[in-house]
Coordinates of C-alpha atoms in Angstrom, one line a residue:
Chain A
X1 CA 9.4 31.8 -13.9
X2 CA 5.9 31.0 -14.9
X3 CA 3.8 31.9 -11.6
X4 CA 0.9 32.0 -13.8
X5 CA 1.5 27.6 -15.1
X6 CA 3.0 27.1 -11.2
X7 CA -0.5 27.8 -9.8
X8 CA -2.3 26.4 -12.7
X9 CA -0.5 23.0 -12.5
X10 CA -1.3 22.8 -8.4
X11 CA -4.3 24.0 -9.0
X12 CA -4.4 20.8 -11.0
X13 CA -3.8 18.9 -8.1
X14 CA -5.4 20.8 -5.8
X15 CA -9.3 19.4 -8.4
X16 CA -8.0 16.7 -8.8
X17 CA -6.5 14.6 -5.0
X18 CA -9.8 16.0 -2.7
X19 CA -12.0 14.7 -5.9
X20 CA -10.9 11.2 -5.6
X21 CA -10.7 11.8 -1.7
X22 CA -13.9 13.3 -1.9
X23 CA -15.3 10.1 -3.4
X24 CA -16.4 12.2 -6.1
X25 CA -14.7 9.2 -8.6
X26 CA -16.9 9.0 -10.8
X27 CA -14.7 12.3 -11.5
X28 CA -11.8 10.7 -12.2
X29 CA -11.7 10.4 -15.0
X30 CA -12.4 13.7 -16.5
X31 CA -9.4 15.0 -15.1
X32 CA -7.7 13.3 -18.2
X33 CA -7.5 13.6 -22.0
X34 CA -9.7 11.5 -24.0
X35 CA -6.5 8.8 -24.5
X36 CA -4.9 10.0 -21.3
X37 CA -2.3 7.1 -19.3
X38 CA -3.2 6.5 -16.6
X39 CA 0.1 4.3 -14.4
X40 CA 0.1 3.3 -11.2
X41 CA 3.6 1.2 -9.8
X42 CA 6.2 1.2 -7.8
X43 CA 9.6 2.2 -7.7
X44 CA 11.7 -1.1 -8.1
X45 CA 9.6 -1.4 -11.2
X46 CA 11.3 1.4 -12.3
X47 CA 14.3 1.7 -10.8
X48 CA 14.6 -2.4 -12.9
X49 CA 13.2 -0.9 -15.6
X50 CA 9.9 -3.1 -14.6
X51 CA 6.6 -2.2 -16.6
X52 CA 4.1 -3.7 -14.6
X53 CA 1.7 -1.8 -13.1
X54 CA -0.3 -1.6 -10.3
X55 CA -3.1 -0.5 -12.0
X56 CA -3.6 1.3 -15.8
X57 CA -5.6 3.3 -17.6
X58 CA -5.3 4.4 -21.6
X59 CA -8.1 5.9 -22.4
X60 CA -11.4 7.7 -20.4
X61 CA -13.6 4.9 -20.5
X62 CA -11.4 2.2 -18.8
X63 CA -11.1 4.2 -16.9
X64 CA -14.6 5.3 -16.2
X65 CA -15.2 1.4 -16.4
X66 CA -12.2 1.5 -13.1
X67 CA -15.2 3.3 -11.8
X68 CA -17.8 1.8 -12.4
X69 CA -16.4 -1.7 -11.2
X70 CA -15.5 0.3 -8.5
X71 CA -19.2 1.2 -7.0
X72 CA -20.3 -2.2 -8.5
X73 CA -18.3 -4.6 -6.2
X74 CA -19.3 -1.2 -3.9
X75 CA -15.6 -2.5 -2.6
X76 CA -14.7 1.7 -2.3
X77 CA -17.4 2.6 0.4
X78 CA -15.5 0.9 3.1
X79 CA -12.5 3.6 2.9
X80 CA -11.9 7.0 2.7
X81 CA -8.4 8.4 1.5
X82 CA -6.7 11.9 1.8
X83 CA -3.7 13.5 0.1
X84 CA -1.4 15.6 1.7
X85 CA 0.7 17.1 -1.9
X86 CA 3.8 18.8 -1.6
X87 CA 4.8 21.9 -4.5
X88 CA 5.5 20.3 -8.1
X89 CA 8.9 20.6 -10.1
X90 CA 7.6 22.0 -13.1
X91 CA 10.0 21.8 -16.9
X92 CA 7.6 23.9 -19.5
X93 CA 7.5 21.5 -22.6
X94 CA 6.3 22.5 -25.9
X95 CA 3.3 22.8 -27.4
X96 CA 1.6 23.8 -24.5
X97 CA 2.4 20.1 -22.5
X98 CA 4.2 20.2 -18.7
X99 CA 5.8 17.9 -17.0
X100 CA 5.7 17.8 -13.6
X101 CA 7.0 16.0 -10.3
X102 CA 4.4 16.5 -7.5
X103 CA 6.1 14.1 -3.5
X104 CA 2.2 12.4 -2.3
X105 CA 1.3 10.8 1.1
X106 CA -2.1 9.5 1.5
X107 CA -3.9 8.5 4.7
X108 CA -6.5 5.6 4.3
X109 CA -8.7 5.7 6.5
X110 CA -11.5 2.8 6.9
X111 CA -14.9 3.1 8.4
X112 CA -14.3 2.0 11.2
X113 CA -12.2 5.1 11.7
X114 CA -8.7 3.8 12.2
X115 CA -6.5 6.3 9.7
X116 CA -3.2 4.4 8.5
X117 CA -0.7 6.1 6.7
X118 CA -1.4 4.1 2.9
X119 CA 0.9 5.3 0.4
X120 CA 3.7 7.4 -0.3
X121 CA 5.6 8.1 -3.3
X122 CA 5.7 10.8 -6.3
X123 CA 3.1 12.0 -9.4
X124 CA 5.1 11.6 -12.7
X125 CA 3.3 14.2 -14.9
X126 CA 3.0 15.2 -18.6
X127 CA -0.1 18.1 -18.6
X128 CA -1.7 20.5 -21.6
X129 CA -2.5 23.1 -20.7
X130 CA -4.4 24.7 -23.1
X131 CA -8.1 24.5 -22.6
X132 CA -9.2 22.9 -19.4
X133 CA -5.9 22.0 -17.9
X134 CA -5.9 17.9 -18.2
X135 CA -3.1 15.0 -17.7
X136 CA -1.9 13.2 -21.0
X137 CA -0.3 10.9 -18.0
X138 CA 0.0 9.9 -14.8
X139 CA 2.2 7.4 -13.1
X140 CA 2.4 7.3 -9.2
X141 CA 5.0 5.7 -8.5
X142 CA 4.9 4.0 -4.9
X143 CA 8.1 4.0 -2.6
X144 CA 6.6 0.5 -1.3
X145 CA 6.3 -2.8 -2.5
X146 CA 3.6 -4.0 0.3
X147 CA 0.2 -2.4 -1.2
X148 CA -0.3 -4.0 -4.1
X149 CA -3.0 -6.6 -2.3
X150 CA -4.8 -3.1 -1.1
X151 CA -5.7 -1.1 -3.9
X152 CA -9.1 -0.8 -4.3
X153 CA -9.6 3.3 -5.3
X154 CA -7.4 5.7 -7.7
X155 CA -4.2 7.0 -6.0
Chain B
X1 CA 3.4 40.0 -1.3
X2 CA 6.4 39.0 -3.2
X3 CA 4.5 36.0 -5.8
X4 CA 8.2 35.4 -7.4
X5 CA 10.1 35.2 -3.9
X6 CA 7.5 33.0 -2.7
X7 CA 7.2 31.0 -5.6
X8 CA 11.5 30.8 -6.0
X9 CA 11.2 29.9 -2.5
X10 CA 8.8 26.7 -2.9
X11 CA 10.7 25.5 -6.1
X12 CA 14.4 25.1 -4.6
X13 CA 12.0 23.7 -1.1
X14 CA 10.4 21.4 -4.1
X15 CA 14.1 20.5 -5.4
X16 CA 15.7 20.4 -2.5
X17 CA 13.4 16.4 -0.6
X18 CA 12.4 15.5 -4.6
X19 CA 16.7 15.3 -4.6
X20 CA 16.8 13.4 -1.2
X21 CA 13.0 10.7 -1.3
X22 CA 14.9 10.0 -4.7
X23 CA 17.9 9.1 -3.0
X24 CA 20.1 11.6 -5.3
X25 CA 22.6 12.5 -1.6
X26 CA 25.5 13.5 -4.0
X27 CA 23.8 16.7 -5.3
X28 CA 22.5 17.7 -1.4
X29 CA 25.4 19.5 -0.9
X30 CA 24.4 21.7 -3.9
X31 CA 22.3 23.7 -2.5
X32 CA 24.3 25.1 0.2
X33 CA 26.8 27.9 0.1
X34 CA 29.8 26.7 -0.4
X35 CA 30.4 27.4 3.2
X36 CA 26.4 27.1 3.9
X37 CA 25.3 25.9 7.5
X38 CA 23.2 22.4 7.8
X39 CA 21.7 20.8 11.6
X40 CA 19.5 18.6 12.9
X41 CA 17.9 19.4 16.1
X42 CA 14.8 19.3 18.2
X43 CA 12.2 21.4 19.6
X44 CA 13.1 21.2 23.6
X45 CA 16.5 21.6 22.0
X46 CA 15.1 24.7 21.3
X47 CA 13.7 25.9 23.8
X48 CA 16.0 24.9 26.1
X49 CA 18.9 27.2 24.7
X50 CA 20.3 23.6 24.6
X51 CA 23.7 23.6 21.4
X52 CA 22.9 19.9 21.2
X53 CA 22.5 18.8 17.8
X54 CA 22.1 16.3 15.9
X55 CA 23.4 16.1 12.9
X56 CA 26.6 19.2 12.3
X57 CA 27.8 20.5 9.2
X58 CA 29.2 24.0 8.5
X59 CA 30.7 23.2 4.5
X60 CA 29.8 21.3 1.7
X61 CA 32.8 20.1 2.0
X62 CA 31.4 18.8 5.0
X63 CA 28.3 17.2 4.4
X64 CA 30.0 15.8 1.2
X65 CA 32.5 13.6 4.1
X66 CA 28.6 13.1 5.1
X67 CA 27.4 11.6 2.4
X68 CA 30.1 9.2 1.3
X69 CA 30.7 8.1 4.7
X70 CA 26.8 7.4 3.7
X71 CA 27.5 5.5 0.8
X72 CA 30.6 3.4 2.4
X73 CA 28.9 2.3 4.9
X74 CA 26.1 1.2 3.0
X75 CA 23.6 2.3 5.3
X76 CA 21.9 4.2 3.4
X77 CA 19.6 1.6 1.2
X78 CA 17.8 0.2 3.1
X79 CA 15.7 2.3 3.9
X80 CA 13.9 5.6 1.4
X81 CA 12.5 9.3 2.8
X82 CA 9.3 11.1 1.4
X83 CA 8.7 14.4 2.8
X84 CA 5.6 16.9 2.7
X85 CA 6.3 19.5 2.7
X86 CA 3.7 22.8 3.6
X87 CA 3.9 26.6 2.1
X88 CA 6.6 28.4 3.1
X89 CA 5.7 31.3 5.9
X90 CA 9.1 33.7 4.2
X91 CA 10.0 37.1 5.7
X92 CA 12.2 39.1 3.3
X93 CA 14.7 40.4 4.5
X94 CA 18.1 42.6 3.2
X95 CA 21.1 42.0 -0.4
X96 CA 18.5 39.4 -1.1
X97 CA 18.1 37.0 2.1
X98 CA 15.4 35.6 2.7
X99 CA 13.4 33.4 6.5
X100 CA 11.8 30.5 5.8
X101 CA 10.0 28.7 7.6
X102 CA 8.5 25.1 6.8
X103 CA 6.4 22.2 7.6
X104 CA 7.2 19.2 7.0
X105 CA 6.6 15.2 7.3
X106 CA 8.8 12.9 6.9
X107 CA 7.9 8.9 5.7
X108 CA 10.8 6.4 5.9
X109 CA 10.0 2.9 3.2
X110 CA 11.6 0.1 4.5
X111 CA 13.2 -2.4 1.8
X112 CA 10.4 -4.1 3.2
X113 CA 7.8 -1.6 2.1
X114 CA 7.6 -1.6 5.1
X115 CA 5.9 2.8 6.5
X116 CA 6.3 4.5 8.9
X117 CA 5.6 8.3 10.1
X118 CA 9.1 9.1 11.0
X119 CA 9.7 12.8 11.8
X120 CA 7.8 15.5 11.8
X121 CA 9.1 19.5 12.4
X122 CA 10.2 22.6 10.8
X123 CA 12.7 23.7 8.4
X124 CA 14.0 26.9 9.4
X125 CA 16.5 28.5 6.9
X126 CA 18.1 31.2 5.0
X127 CA 18.5 31.7 2.3
X128 CA 20.4 33.4 -0.5
X129 CA 18.3 33.6 -3.8
X130 CA 20.7 35.9 -5.8
X131 CA 21.2 33.7 -8.7
X132 CA 20.5 30.1 -8.5
X133 CA 19.0 29.7 -5.1
X134 CA 20.8 28.7 -2.0
X135 CA 20.1 27.6 1.5
X136 CA 22.7 30.1 3.3
X137 CA 22.1 28.8 6.4
X138 CA 19.4 24.9 7.6
X139 CA 17.7 24.5 10.3
X140 CA 15.9 20.9 11.1
X141 CA 14.3 21.2 14.1
X142 CA 12.7 17.6 15.2
X143 CA 8.8 17.5 17.5
X144 CA 10.1 14.4 19.2
X145 CA 13.0 13.2 20.6
X146 CA 13.5 10.2 19.8
X147 CA 15.0 9.8 16.5
X148 CA 18.2 10.6 17.0
X149 CA 20.0 6.8 17.0
X150 CA 18.4 6.0 13.4
X151 CA 19.1 9.2 11.7
X152 CA 21.7 8.8 8.2
X153 CA 20.5 10.4 6.2
X154 CA 19.6 14.1 5.9
X155 CA 16.2 15.4 6.7
Chain C
X1 CA -6.1 32.8 -12.5
X2 CA -5.3 35.2 -10.1
X3 CA -2.1 34.5 -8.0
X4 CA -1.7 36.9 -5.6
X5 CA -4.9 35.9 -4.1
X6 CA -4.5 32.5 -4.1
X7 CA -0.4 32.6 -2.4
X8 CA -2.2 35.5 0.6
X9 CA -4.4 32.0 1.3
X10 CA -2.1 30.1 1.7
X11 CA -0.2 32.4 3.4
X12 CA -2.7 33.2 6.2
X13 CA -2.8 28.6 6.5
X14 CA 0.6 28.9 6.7
X15 CA 0.8 31.4 9.9
X16 CA -2.9 29.4 11.2
X17 CA -0.5 26.5 11.5
X18 CA 2.3 27.4 12.9
X19 CA 0.2 29.2 14.9
X20 CA -0.9 25.7 17.0
X21 CA 2.2 24.2 16.1
X22 CA 4.3 25.8 18.1
X23 CA 2.2 26.6 21.0
X24 CA 0.8 29.7 19.9
X25 CA -2.7 29.1 20.5
X26 CA -3.2 32.7 22.4
X27 CA -3.1 34.4 18.6
X28 CA -5.6 31.7 17.0
X29 CA -8.2 33.5 18.4
X30 CA -7.0 37.2 16.2
X31 CA -6.8 34.1 13.1
X32 CA -10.6 34.9 13.1
X33 CA -13.2 37.8 12.4
X34 CA -14.5 39.2 15.9
X35 CA -17.8 37.6 15.1
X36 CA -15.3 33.8 13.3
X37 CA -17.1 31.4 13.6
X38 CA -15.4 27.8 14.5
X39 CA -16.6 24.9 14.5
X40 CA -15.3 20.6 14.5
X41 CA -17.5 18.3 12.7
X42 CA -16.4 15.1 10.8
X43 CA -17.3 14.0 7.5
X44 CA -19.6 11.0 8.3
X45 CA -22.3 14.0 10.8
X46 CA -21.9 16.3 7.5
X47 CA -22.6 13.7 5.2
X48 CA -25.7 12.6 7.3
X49 CA -26.7 16.6 7.5
X50 CA -26.1 16.3 11.0
X51 CA -25.7 19.9 12.9
X52 CA -22.9 17.9 15.9
X53 CA -19.8 19.5 17.4
X54 CA -16.8 17.8 18.3
X55 CA -15.5 21.5 19.4
X56 CA -17.2 24.6 18.2
X57 CA -17.1 28.7 18.6
X58 CA -19.3 31.7 17.1
X59 CA -16.6 34.3 18.6
X60 CA -13.5 35.2 19.2
X61 CA -14.1 36.4 22.9
X62 CA -15.1 31.9 22.9
X63 CA -11.9 30.4 21.3
X64 CA -10.2 32.6 24.2
X65 CA -12.2 31.0 27.0
X66 CA -11.5 27.8 25.0
X67 CA -7.4 28.4 25.0
X68 CA -7.2 29.7 29.0
X69 CA -8.9 26.1 30.0
X70 CA -6.9 24.6 27.9
X71 CA -4.2 26.7 28.9
X72 CA -5.7 26.3 32.9
X73 CA -5.8 22.3 33.0
X74 CA -2.9 22.6 31.6
X75 CA -3.0 20.2 29.5
X76 CA -1.2 20.4 26.1
X77 CA 1.9 20.8 27.7
X78 CA 2.0 16.9 26.8
X79 CA 0.8 17.2 23.4
X80 CA 2.0 19.4 19.8
X81 CA 0.5 18.8 16.5
X82 CA 2.3 19.5 13.3
X83 CA 0.0 20.1 10.6
X84 CA 1.3 19.2 6.0
X85 CA -0.5 21.2 4.9
X86 CA -1.6 21.5 0.7
X87 CA -2.5 23.3 -1.8
X88 CA -6.1 25.0 -1.0
X89 CA -8.9 25.0 -3.7
X90 CA -9.9 28.2 -4.3
X91 CA -13.4 30.5 -5.4
X92 CA -13.2 33.8 -4.9
X93 CA -16.8 35.3 -3.9
X94 CA -18.0 38.7 -3.8
X95 CA -17.0 41.7 -1.2
X96 CA -13.5 40.7 -1.0
X97 CA -14.4 36.9 0.4
X98 CA -13.0 34.2 -0.5
X99 CA -14.3 30.4 -0.2
X100 CA -11.0 28.1 0.3
X101 CA -11.2 24.1 1.0
X102 CA -7.4 22.4 1.9
X103 CA -6.8 19.3 2.2
X104 CA -4.2 18.1 5.8
X105 CA -2.7 15.4 8.1
X106 CA -2.3 16.1 11.3
X107 CA 0.3 14.6 13.6
X108 CA 0.5 15.1 17.2
X109 CA 4.1 13.8 19.0
X110 CA 3.4 13.5 22.9
X111 CA 5.5 14.2 25.0
X112 CA 7.8 11.0 25.1
X113 CA 8.1 11.3 22.0
X114 CA 5.3 8.7 20.6
X115 CA 4.2 10.1 16.3
X116 CA 1.2 9.9 15.3
X117 CA -1.7 10.4 12.5
X118 CA -3.9 12.2 14.4
X119 CA -5.8 13.6 12.1
X120 CA -7.2 14.1 8.1
X121 CA -9.4 16.0 6.3
X122 CA -10.2 19.3 5.0
X123 CA -11.0 23.1 6.2
X124 CA -14.0 25.4 4.5
X125 CA -13.3 28.1 4.9
X126 CA -14.6 31.6 4.2
X127 CA -11.7 33.8 4.1
X128 CA -11.8 37.4 4.6
X129 CA -9.1 39.2 2.1
X130 CA -9.6 43.3 2.5
X131 CA -7.3 43.7 5.3
X132 CA -5.5 41.3 7.4
X133 CA -7.1 38.5 5.9
X134 CA -9.0 36.6 8.8
X135 CA -11.5 33.4 8.4
X136 CA -15.3 34.5 8.8
X137 CA -15.8 30.4 8.7
X138 CA -13.5 27.9 9.6
X139 CA -15.5 24.4 10.2
X140 CA -12.9 21.3 10.2
X141 CA -14.0 17.9 8.5
X142 CA -12.7 15.2 10.7
X143 CA -11.9 11.8 8.2
X144 CA -12.4 9.1 11.0
X145 CA -15.2 9.8 14.1
X146 CA -12.7 8.1 16.2
X147 CA -11.1 11.5 17.2
X148 CA -13.5 13.2 19.5
X149 CA -12.6 11.9 23.2
X150 CA -8.7 13.5 22.3
X151 CA -8.8 16.1 20.8
X152 CA -7.8 19.0 23.2
X153 CA -6.3 22.1 20.7
X154 CA -7.6 23.5 18.1
X155 CA -7.3 21.5 14.6

């Protein structure tokens, strides 16, 4: 077992969710490679082989646009996320690329203070670990299909 | 501190909850020794010294029967779990056997998409780490006693 | 990356939350240095620079008083917490002192069995790792401001 590799992935996950949870959304694209892919879908879509996405980006530039829209539309200010992220399952690949699967639970806190269990699911990630660790691909697979209309901030 | 031992236990926990959360229940008995024990009880039962169990198995064969019943009764299809598992507390023993205590929160997602915080508690495990890591004994201690009639899938 | 340091902090976090979740509250002050500081506040207070606290202690003696009051007032028996704690973000400092930031979700279980997502937020800690690992300072930053009147047990 490659101990350092495990901790690098855990550390990347921790930095990723803290940036979101602390509303440092401008940093979000920086966790991805320049042509990194980000997709939110549901377990139902995955099991049926459907290519549907609730959020989709294929570059850092698209992610920056997304955050700009959010900030201007001012939607994000009324809510916050808090992630609980479990230990990832890791499968080392070739060329310094690692696959990781990670469970998450996300609470949403409205500006009134109302707190709900907002989203659950797993991340399926491909990560480049040479140099600064970055996501080549991050697929967020939600357990529930009831979430789409409420989804503003990336997960 | 034995770093590798800690990560082996974390890895076993991660594989265990992923198998359940992704509905690969046929793999569930394989996480146990042939004569492994699995028990779900409540903190109230433990504190009163009561031997009551909400689910109980003393071998892989019994666990396979449980899963067969579930599949045939077709109950499991209407719901899913998602576990958040914290870092285990580990106490190395003799003969390659380790004791681990691990907090968990489990969300339940109905096929309608309705998501609730379903169960909380701790795992108290005895784990054999020589060769393939396996549970010799896994006791699931639930914080709440309100759960029993709803319990279909192992936790 | 200092692997052992990461696991020491994870282990301290795990022991800390287990002591609380298993109602061994008398052990709670022992996780702090003799003049350790403990404070619960909200993200709103932090962002506005307000020094308001929902709970505050500047020594182990004050923490022991707090637990004594709890036990005598007998409030704590009617409820339990269960923490889900994520991987900490760690920043090593000088003199064996480490800064750690850790996400948490806390479920509260009433004696009736009713379970709710009670509190979410992050720990911002300064930890002394020479000898027995201990908190020099622990700040609990809650995401929601709706919690104060319900807060009995430390988080």
